[in-house]
PDB file of N, CA and C in Angstrom:
ATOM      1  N   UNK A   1      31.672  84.437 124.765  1.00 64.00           N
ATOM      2  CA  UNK A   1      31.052  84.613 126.051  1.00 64.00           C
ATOM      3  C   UNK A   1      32.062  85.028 127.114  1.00 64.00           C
ATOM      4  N   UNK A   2      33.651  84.584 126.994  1.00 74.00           N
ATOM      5  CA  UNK A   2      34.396  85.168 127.740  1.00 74.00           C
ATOM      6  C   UNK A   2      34.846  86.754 127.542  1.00 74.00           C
ATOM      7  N   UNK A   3      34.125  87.037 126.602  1.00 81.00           N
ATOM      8  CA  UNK A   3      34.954  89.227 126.418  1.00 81.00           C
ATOM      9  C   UNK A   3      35.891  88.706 125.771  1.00 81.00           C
ATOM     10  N   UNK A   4      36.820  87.969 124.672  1.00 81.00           N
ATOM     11  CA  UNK A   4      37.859  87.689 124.386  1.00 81.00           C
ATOM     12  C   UNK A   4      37.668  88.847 123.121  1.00 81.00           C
ATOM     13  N   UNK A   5      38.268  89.597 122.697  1.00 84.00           N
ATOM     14  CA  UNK A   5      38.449  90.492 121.337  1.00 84.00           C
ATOM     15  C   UNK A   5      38.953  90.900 120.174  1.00 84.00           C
ATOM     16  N   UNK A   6      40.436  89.721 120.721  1.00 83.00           N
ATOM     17  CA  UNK A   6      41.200  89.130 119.646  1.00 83.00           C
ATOM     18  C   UNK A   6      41.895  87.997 120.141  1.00 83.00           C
ATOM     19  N   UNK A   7      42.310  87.354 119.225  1.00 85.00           N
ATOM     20  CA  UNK A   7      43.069  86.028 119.027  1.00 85.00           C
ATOM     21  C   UNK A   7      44.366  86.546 118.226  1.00 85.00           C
ATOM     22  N   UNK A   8      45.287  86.374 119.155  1.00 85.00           N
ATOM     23  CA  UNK A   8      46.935  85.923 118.457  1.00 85.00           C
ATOM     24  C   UNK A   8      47.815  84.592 117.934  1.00 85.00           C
ATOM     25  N   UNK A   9      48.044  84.110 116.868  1.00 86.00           N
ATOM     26  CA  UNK A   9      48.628  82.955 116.944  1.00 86.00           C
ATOM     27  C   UNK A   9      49.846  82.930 116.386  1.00 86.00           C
ATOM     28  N   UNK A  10      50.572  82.455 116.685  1.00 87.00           N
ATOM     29  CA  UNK A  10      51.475  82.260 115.348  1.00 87.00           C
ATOM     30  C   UNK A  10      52.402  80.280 116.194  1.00 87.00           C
ATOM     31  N   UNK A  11      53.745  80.349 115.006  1.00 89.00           N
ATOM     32  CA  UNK A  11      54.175  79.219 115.378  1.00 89.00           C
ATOM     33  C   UNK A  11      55.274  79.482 116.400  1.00 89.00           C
ATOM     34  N   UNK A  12      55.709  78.470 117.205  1.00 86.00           N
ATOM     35  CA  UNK A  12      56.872  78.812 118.005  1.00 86.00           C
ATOM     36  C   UNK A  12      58.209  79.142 117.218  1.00 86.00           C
ATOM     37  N   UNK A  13      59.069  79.506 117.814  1.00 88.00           N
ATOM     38  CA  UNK A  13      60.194  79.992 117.425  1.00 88.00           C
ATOM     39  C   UNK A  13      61.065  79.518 118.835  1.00 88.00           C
ATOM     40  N   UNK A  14      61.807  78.810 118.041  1.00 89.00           N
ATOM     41  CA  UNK A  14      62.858  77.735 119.262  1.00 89.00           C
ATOM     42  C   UNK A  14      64.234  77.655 119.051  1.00 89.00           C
ATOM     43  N   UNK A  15      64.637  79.196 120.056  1.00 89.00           N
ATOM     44  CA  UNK A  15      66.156  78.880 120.188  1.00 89.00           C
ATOM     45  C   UNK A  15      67.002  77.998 120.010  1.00 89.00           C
ATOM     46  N   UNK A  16      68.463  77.926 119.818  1.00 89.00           N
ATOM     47  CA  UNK A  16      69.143  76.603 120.266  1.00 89.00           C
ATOM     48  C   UNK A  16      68.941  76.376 121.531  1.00 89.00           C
ATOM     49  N   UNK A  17      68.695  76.798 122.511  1.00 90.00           N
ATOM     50  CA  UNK A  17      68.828  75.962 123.636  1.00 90.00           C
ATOM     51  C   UNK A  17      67.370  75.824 124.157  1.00 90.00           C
ATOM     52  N   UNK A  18      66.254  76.788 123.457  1.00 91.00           N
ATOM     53  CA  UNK A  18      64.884  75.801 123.937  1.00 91.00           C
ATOM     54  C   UNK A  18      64.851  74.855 123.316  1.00 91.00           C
ATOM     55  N   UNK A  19      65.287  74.755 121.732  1.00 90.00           N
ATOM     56  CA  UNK A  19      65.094  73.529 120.971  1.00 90.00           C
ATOM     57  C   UNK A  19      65.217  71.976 121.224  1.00 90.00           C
ATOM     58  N   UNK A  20      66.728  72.500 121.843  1.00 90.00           N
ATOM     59  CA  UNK A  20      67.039  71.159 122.982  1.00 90.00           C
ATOM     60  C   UNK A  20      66.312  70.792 124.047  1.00 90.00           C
ATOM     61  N   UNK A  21      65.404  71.550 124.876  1.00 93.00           N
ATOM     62  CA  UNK A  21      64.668  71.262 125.913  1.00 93.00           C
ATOM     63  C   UNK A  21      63.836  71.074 125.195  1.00 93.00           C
ATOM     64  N   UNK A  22      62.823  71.101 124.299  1.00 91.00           N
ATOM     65  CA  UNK A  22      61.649  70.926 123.784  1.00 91.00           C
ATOM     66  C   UNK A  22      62.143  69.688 123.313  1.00 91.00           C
ATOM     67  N   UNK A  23      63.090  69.312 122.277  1.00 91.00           N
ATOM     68  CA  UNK A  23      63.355  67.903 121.825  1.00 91.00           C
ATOM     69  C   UNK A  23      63.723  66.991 122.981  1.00 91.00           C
ATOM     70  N   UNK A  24      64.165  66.879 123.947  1.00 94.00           N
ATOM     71  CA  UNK A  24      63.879  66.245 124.936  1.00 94.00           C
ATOM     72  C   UNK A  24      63.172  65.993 125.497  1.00 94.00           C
ATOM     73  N   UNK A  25      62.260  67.157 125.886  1.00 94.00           N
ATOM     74  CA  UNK A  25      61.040  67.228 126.228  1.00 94.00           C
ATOM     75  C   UNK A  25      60.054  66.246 125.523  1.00 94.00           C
ATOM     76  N   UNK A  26      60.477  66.386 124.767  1.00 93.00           N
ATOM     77  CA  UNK A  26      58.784  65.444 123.173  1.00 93.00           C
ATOM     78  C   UNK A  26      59.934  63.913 123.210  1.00 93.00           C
ATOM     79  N   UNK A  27      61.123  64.178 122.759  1.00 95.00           N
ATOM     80  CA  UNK A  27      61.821  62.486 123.209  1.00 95.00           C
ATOM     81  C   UNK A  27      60.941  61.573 124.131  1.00 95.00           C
ATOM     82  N   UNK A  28      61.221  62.206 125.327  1.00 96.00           N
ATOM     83  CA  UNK A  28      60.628  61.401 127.068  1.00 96.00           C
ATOM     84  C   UNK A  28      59.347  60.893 126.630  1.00 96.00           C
ATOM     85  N   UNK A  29      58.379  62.240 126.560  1.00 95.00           N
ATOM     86  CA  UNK A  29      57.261  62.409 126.792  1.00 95.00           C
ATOM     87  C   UNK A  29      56.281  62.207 125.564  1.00 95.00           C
ATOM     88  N   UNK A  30      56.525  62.258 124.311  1.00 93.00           N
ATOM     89  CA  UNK A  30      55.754  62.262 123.109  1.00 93.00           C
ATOM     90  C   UNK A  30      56.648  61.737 121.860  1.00 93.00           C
ATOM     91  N   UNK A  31      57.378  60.691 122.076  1.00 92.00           N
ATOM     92  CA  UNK A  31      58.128  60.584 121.304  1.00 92.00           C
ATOM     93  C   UNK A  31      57.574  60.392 119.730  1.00 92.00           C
ATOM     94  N   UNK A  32      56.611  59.846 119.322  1.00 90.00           N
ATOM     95  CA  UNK A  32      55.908  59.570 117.610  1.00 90.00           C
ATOM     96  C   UNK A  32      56.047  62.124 117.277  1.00 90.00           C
ATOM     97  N   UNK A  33      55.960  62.713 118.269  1.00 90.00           N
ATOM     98  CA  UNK A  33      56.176  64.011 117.767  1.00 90.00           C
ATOM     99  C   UNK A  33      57.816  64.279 117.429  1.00 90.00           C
ATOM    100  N   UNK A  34      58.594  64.052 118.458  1.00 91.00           N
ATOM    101  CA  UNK A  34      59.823  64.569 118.439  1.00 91.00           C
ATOM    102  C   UNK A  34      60.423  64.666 117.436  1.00 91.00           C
ATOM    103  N   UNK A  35      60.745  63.935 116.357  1.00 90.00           N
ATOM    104  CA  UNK A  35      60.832  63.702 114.947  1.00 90.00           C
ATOM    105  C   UNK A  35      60.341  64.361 114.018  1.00 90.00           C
ATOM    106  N   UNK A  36      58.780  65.117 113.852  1.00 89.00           N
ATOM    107  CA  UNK A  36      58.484  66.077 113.164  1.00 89.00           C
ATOM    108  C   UNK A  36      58.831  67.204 113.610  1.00 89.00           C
ATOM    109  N   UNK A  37      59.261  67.816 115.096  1.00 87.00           N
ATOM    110  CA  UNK A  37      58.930  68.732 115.679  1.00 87.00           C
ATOM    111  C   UNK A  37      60.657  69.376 115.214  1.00 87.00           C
ATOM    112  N   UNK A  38      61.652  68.199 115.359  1.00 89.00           N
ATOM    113  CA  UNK A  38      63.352  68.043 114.943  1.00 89.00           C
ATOM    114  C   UNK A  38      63.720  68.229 113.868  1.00 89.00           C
ATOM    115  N   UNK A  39      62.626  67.988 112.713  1.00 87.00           N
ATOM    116  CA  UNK A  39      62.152  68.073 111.313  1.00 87.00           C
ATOM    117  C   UNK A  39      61.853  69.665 111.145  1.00 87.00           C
ATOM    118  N   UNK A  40      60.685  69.567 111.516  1.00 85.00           N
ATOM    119  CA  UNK A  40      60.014  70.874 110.940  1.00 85.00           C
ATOM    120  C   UNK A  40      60.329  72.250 111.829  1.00 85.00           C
ATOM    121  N   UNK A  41      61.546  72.015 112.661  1.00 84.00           N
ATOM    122  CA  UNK A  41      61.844  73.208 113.290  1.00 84.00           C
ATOM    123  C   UNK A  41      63.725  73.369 113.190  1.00 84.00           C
ATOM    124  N   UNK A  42      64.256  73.562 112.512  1.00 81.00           N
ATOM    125  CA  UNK A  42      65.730  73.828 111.978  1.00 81.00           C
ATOM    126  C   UNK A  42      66.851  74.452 112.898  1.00 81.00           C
ATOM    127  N   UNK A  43      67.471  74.475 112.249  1.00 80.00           N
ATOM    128  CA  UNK A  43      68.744  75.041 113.401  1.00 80.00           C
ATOM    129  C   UNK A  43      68.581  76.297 113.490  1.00 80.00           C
ATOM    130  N   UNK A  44      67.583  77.329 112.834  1.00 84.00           N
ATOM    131  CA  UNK A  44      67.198  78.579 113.039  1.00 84.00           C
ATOM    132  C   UNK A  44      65.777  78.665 114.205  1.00 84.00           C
ATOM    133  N   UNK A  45      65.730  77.615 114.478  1.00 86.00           N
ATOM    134  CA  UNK A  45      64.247  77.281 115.335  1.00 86.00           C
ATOM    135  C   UNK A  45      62.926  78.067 114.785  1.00 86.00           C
ATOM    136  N   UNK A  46      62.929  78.744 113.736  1.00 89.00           N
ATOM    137  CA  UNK A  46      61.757  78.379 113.126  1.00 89.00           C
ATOM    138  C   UNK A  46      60.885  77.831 112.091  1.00 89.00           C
ATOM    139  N   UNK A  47      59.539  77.078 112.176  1.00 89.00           N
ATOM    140  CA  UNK A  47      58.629  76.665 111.443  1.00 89.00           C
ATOM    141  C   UNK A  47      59.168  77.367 110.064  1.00 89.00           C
ATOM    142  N   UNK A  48      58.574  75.938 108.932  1.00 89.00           N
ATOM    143  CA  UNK A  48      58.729  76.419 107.602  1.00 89.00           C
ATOM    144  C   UNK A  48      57.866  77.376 107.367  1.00 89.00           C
ATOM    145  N   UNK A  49      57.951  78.153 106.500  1.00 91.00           N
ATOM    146  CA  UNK A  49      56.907  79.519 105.650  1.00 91.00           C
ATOM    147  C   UNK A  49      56.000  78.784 105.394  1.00 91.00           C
ATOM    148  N   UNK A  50      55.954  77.770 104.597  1.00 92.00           N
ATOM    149  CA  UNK A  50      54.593  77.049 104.460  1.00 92.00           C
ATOM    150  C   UNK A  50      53.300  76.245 105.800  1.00 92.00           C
ATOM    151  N   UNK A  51      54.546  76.362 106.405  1.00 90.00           N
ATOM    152  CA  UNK A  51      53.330  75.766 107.555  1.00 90.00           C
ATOM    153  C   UNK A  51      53.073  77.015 108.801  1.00 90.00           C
ATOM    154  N   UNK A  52      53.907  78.076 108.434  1.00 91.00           N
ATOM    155  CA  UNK A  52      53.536  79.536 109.109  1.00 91.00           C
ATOM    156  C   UNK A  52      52.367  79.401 108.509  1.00 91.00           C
ATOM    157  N   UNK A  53      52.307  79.843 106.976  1.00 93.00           N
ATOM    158  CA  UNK A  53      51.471  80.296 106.229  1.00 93.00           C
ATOM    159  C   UNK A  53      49.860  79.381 106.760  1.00 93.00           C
ATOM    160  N   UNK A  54      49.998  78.334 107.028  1.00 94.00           N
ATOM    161  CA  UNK A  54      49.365  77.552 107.157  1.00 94.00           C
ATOM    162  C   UNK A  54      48.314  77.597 108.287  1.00 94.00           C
ATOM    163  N   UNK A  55      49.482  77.491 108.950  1.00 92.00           N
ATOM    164  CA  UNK A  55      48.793  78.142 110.369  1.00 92.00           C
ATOM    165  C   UNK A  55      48.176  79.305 110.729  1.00 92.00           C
ATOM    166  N   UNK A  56      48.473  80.136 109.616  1.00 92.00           N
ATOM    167  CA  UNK A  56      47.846  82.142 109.578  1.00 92.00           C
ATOM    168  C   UNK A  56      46.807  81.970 109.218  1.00 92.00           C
ATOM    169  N   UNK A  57      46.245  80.872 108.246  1.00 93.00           N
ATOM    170  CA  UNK A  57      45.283  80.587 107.484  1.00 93.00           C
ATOM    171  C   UNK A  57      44.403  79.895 108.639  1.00 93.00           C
ATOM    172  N   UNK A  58      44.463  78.765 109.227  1.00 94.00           N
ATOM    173  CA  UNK A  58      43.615  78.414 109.825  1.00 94.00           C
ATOM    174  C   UNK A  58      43.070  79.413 111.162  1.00 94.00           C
ATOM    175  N   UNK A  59      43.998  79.995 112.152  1.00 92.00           N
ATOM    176  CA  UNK A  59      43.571  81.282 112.716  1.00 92.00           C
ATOM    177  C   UNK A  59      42.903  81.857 112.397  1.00 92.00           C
ATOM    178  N   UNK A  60      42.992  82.933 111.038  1.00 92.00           N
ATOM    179  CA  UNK A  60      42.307  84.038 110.577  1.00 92.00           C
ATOM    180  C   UNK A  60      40.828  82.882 110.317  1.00 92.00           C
ATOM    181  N   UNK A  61      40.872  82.056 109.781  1.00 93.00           N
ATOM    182  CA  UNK A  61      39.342  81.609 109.979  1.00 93.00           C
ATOM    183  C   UNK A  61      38.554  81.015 110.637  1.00 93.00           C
ATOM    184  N   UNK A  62      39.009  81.062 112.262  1.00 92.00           N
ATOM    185  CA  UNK A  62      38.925  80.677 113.248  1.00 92.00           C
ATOM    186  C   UNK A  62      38.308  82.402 113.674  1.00 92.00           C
ATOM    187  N   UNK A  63      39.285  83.067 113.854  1.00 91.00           N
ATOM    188  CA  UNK A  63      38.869  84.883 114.222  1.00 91.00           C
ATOM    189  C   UNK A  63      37.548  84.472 113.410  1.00 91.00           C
ATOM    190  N   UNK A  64      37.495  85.073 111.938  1.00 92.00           N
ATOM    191  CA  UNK A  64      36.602  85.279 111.350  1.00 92.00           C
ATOM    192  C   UNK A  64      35.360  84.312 111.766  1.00 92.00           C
ATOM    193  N   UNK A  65      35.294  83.158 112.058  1.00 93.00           N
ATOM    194  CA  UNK A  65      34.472  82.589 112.714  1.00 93.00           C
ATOM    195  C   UNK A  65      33.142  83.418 113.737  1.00 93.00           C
ATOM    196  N   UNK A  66      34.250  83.607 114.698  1.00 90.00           N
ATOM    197  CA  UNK A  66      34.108  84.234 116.230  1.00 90.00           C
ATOM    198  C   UNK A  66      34.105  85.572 116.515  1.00 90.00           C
ATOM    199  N   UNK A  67      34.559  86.535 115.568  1.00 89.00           N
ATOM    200  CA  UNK A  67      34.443  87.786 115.451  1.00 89.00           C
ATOM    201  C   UNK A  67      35.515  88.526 116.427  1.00 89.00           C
ATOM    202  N   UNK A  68      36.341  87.758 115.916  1.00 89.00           N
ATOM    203  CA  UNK A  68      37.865  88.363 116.839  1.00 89.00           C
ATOM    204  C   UNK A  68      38.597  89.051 115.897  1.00 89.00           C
ATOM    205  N   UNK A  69      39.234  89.915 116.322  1.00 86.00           N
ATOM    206  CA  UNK A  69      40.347  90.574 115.708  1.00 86.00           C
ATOM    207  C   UNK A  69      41.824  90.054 115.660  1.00 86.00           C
ATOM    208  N   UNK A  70      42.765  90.505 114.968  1.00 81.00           N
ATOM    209  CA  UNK A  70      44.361  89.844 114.688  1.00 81.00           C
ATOM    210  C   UNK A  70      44.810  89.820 116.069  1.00 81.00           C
ATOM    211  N   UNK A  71      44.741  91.378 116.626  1.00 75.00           N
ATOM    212  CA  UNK A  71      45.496  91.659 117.503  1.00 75.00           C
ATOM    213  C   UNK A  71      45.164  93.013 118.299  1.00 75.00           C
ATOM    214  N   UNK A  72      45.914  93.113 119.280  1.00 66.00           N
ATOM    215  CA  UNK A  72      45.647  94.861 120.331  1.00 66.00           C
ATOM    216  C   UNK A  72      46.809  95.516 119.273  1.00 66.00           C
ATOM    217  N   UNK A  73      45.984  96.619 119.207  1.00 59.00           N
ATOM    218  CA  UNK A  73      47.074  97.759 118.378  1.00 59.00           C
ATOM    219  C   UNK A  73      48.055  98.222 119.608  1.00 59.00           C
ATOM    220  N   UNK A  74      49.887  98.356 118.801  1.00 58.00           N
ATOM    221  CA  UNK A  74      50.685  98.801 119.776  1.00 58.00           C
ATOM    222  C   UNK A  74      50.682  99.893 119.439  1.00 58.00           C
ATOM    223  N   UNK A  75      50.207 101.193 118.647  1.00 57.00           N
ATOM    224  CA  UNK A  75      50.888 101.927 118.194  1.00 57.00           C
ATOM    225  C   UNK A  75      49.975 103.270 118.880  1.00 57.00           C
ATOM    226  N   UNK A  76      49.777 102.820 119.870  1.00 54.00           N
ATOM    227  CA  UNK A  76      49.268 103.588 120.933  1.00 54.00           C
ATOM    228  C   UNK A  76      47.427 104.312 121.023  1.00 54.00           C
ATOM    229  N   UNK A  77      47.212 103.881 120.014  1.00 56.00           N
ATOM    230  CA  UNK A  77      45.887 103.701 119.937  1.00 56.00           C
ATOM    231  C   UNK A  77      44.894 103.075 120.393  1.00 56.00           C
ATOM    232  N   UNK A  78      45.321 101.845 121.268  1.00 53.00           N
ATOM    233  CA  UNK A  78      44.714 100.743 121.399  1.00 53.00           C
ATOM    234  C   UNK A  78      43.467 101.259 122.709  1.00 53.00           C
ATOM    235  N   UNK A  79      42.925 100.546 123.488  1.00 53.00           N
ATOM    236  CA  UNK A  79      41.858 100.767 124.222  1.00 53.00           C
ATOM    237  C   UNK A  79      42.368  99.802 125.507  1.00 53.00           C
ATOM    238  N   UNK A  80      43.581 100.223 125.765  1.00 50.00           N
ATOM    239  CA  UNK A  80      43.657  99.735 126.955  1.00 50.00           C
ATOM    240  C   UNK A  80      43.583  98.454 127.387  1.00 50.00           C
ATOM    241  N   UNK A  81      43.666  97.479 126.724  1.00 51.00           N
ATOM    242  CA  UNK A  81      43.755  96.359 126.291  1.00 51.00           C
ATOM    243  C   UNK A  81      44.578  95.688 126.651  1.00 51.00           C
ATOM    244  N   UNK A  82      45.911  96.247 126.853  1.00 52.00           N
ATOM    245  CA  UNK A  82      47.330  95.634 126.912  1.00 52.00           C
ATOM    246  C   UNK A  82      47.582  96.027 128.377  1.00 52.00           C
ATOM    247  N   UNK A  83      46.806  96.447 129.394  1.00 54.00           N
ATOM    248  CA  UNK A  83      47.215  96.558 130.506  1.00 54.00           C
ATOM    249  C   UNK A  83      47.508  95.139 130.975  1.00 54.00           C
ATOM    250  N   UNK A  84      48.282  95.284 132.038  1.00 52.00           N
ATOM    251  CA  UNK A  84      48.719  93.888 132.957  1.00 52.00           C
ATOM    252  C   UNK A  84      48.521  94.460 133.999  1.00 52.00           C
ATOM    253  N   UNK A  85      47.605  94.017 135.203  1.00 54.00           N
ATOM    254  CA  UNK A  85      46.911  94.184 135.776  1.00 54.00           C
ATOM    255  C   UNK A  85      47.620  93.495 137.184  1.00 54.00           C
ATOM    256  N   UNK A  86      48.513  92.747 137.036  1.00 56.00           N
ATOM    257  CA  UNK A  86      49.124  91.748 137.973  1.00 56.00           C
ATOM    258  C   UNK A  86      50.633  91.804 138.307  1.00 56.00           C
ATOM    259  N   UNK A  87      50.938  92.208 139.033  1.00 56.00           N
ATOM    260  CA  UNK A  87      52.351  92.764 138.854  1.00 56.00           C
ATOM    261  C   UNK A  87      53.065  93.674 139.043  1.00 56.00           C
ATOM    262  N   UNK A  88      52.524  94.420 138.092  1.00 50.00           N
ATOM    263  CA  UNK A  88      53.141  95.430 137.333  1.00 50.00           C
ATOM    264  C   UNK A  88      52.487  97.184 137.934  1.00 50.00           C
ATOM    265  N   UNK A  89      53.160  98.024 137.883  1.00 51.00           N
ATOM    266  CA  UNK A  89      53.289  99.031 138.159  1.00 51.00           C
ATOM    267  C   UNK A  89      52.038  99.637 137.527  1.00 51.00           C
ATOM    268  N   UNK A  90      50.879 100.844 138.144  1.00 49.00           N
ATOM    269  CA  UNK A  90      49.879 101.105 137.774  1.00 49.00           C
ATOM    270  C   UNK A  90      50.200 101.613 136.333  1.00 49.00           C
ATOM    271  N   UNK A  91      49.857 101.810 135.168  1.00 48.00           N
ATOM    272  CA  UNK A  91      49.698 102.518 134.160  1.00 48.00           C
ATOM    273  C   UNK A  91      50.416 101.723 132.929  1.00 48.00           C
ATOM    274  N   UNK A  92      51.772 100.627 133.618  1.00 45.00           N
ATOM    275  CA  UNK A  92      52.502  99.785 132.214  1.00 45.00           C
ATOM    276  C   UNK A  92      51.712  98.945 131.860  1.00 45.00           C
ATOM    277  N   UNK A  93      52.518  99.240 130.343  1.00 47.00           N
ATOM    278  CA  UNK A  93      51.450  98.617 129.334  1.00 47.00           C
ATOM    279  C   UNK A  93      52.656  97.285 128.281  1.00 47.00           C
ATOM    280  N   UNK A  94      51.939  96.368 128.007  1.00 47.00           N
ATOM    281  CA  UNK A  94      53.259  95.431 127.041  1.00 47.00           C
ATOM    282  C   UNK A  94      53.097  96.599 126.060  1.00 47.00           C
ATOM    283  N   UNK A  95      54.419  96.910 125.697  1.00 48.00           N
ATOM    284  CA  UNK A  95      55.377  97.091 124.524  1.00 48.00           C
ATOM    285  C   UNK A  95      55.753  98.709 124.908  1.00 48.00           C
ATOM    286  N   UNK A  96      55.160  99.085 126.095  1.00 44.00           N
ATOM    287  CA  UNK A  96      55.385 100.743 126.617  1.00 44.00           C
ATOM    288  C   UNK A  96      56.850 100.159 126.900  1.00 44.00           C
ATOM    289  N   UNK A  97      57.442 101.665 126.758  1.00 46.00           N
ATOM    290  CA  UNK A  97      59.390 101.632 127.232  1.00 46.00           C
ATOM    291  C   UNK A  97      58.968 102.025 128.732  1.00 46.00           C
ATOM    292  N   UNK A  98      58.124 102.118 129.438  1.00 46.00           N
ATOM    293  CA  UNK A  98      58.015 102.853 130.848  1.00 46.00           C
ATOM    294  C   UNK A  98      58.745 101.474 131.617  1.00 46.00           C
ATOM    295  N   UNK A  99      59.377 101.799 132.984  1.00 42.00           N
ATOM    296  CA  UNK A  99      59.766 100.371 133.343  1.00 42.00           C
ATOM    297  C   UNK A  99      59.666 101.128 134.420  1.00 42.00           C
TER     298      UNK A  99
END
């Protein structure tokens, strides 16, 4: 009912130094998480393949649900979709080189 046309998901990907703000962050504030989150997110800051995988899986049948698509095509085909409307200079688009 909102016009939504696709759904993007994936897992975070956490620098060394967001990692540290996020594990602090969940320390303070959520501590029973901080521990899986310290766990399941490595000194490369990202999620295991299996719980990527995991997570691709529950999305796509979430889309399929709702009749959403993966994503806006970048490859210049798309329908205008990717405008940013707020901001930004009339005509840029995310992933255009125009600046």
């Amino acid at each position: 009912s909102a016009g939504a046309r696709y759904a993007t998901v994936g897992a975070l990907r956490l620098s060394p130094a967001a990692r540290r703000l996020v594990l602090a962050w969940l320390g303070r504030r959520r501590p029973r998480l901080a521990a899986r989150y310290a766990d399941r997110y490595g000194p490369d800051g990202r999620a295991p393949p299996e719980y990527r995988r995991r997570l691709a899986g529950i999305a796509g049948a979430a889309r399929r649900r709702y009749g959403l698509g993966a994503g806006p095509s970048l490859d210049g085909r798309g329908d205008g979709q990717l405008r940013l409307p707020f901001g930004c200079r009339e005509g840029y688009a995310v992933g255009s080189t125009a600046g």
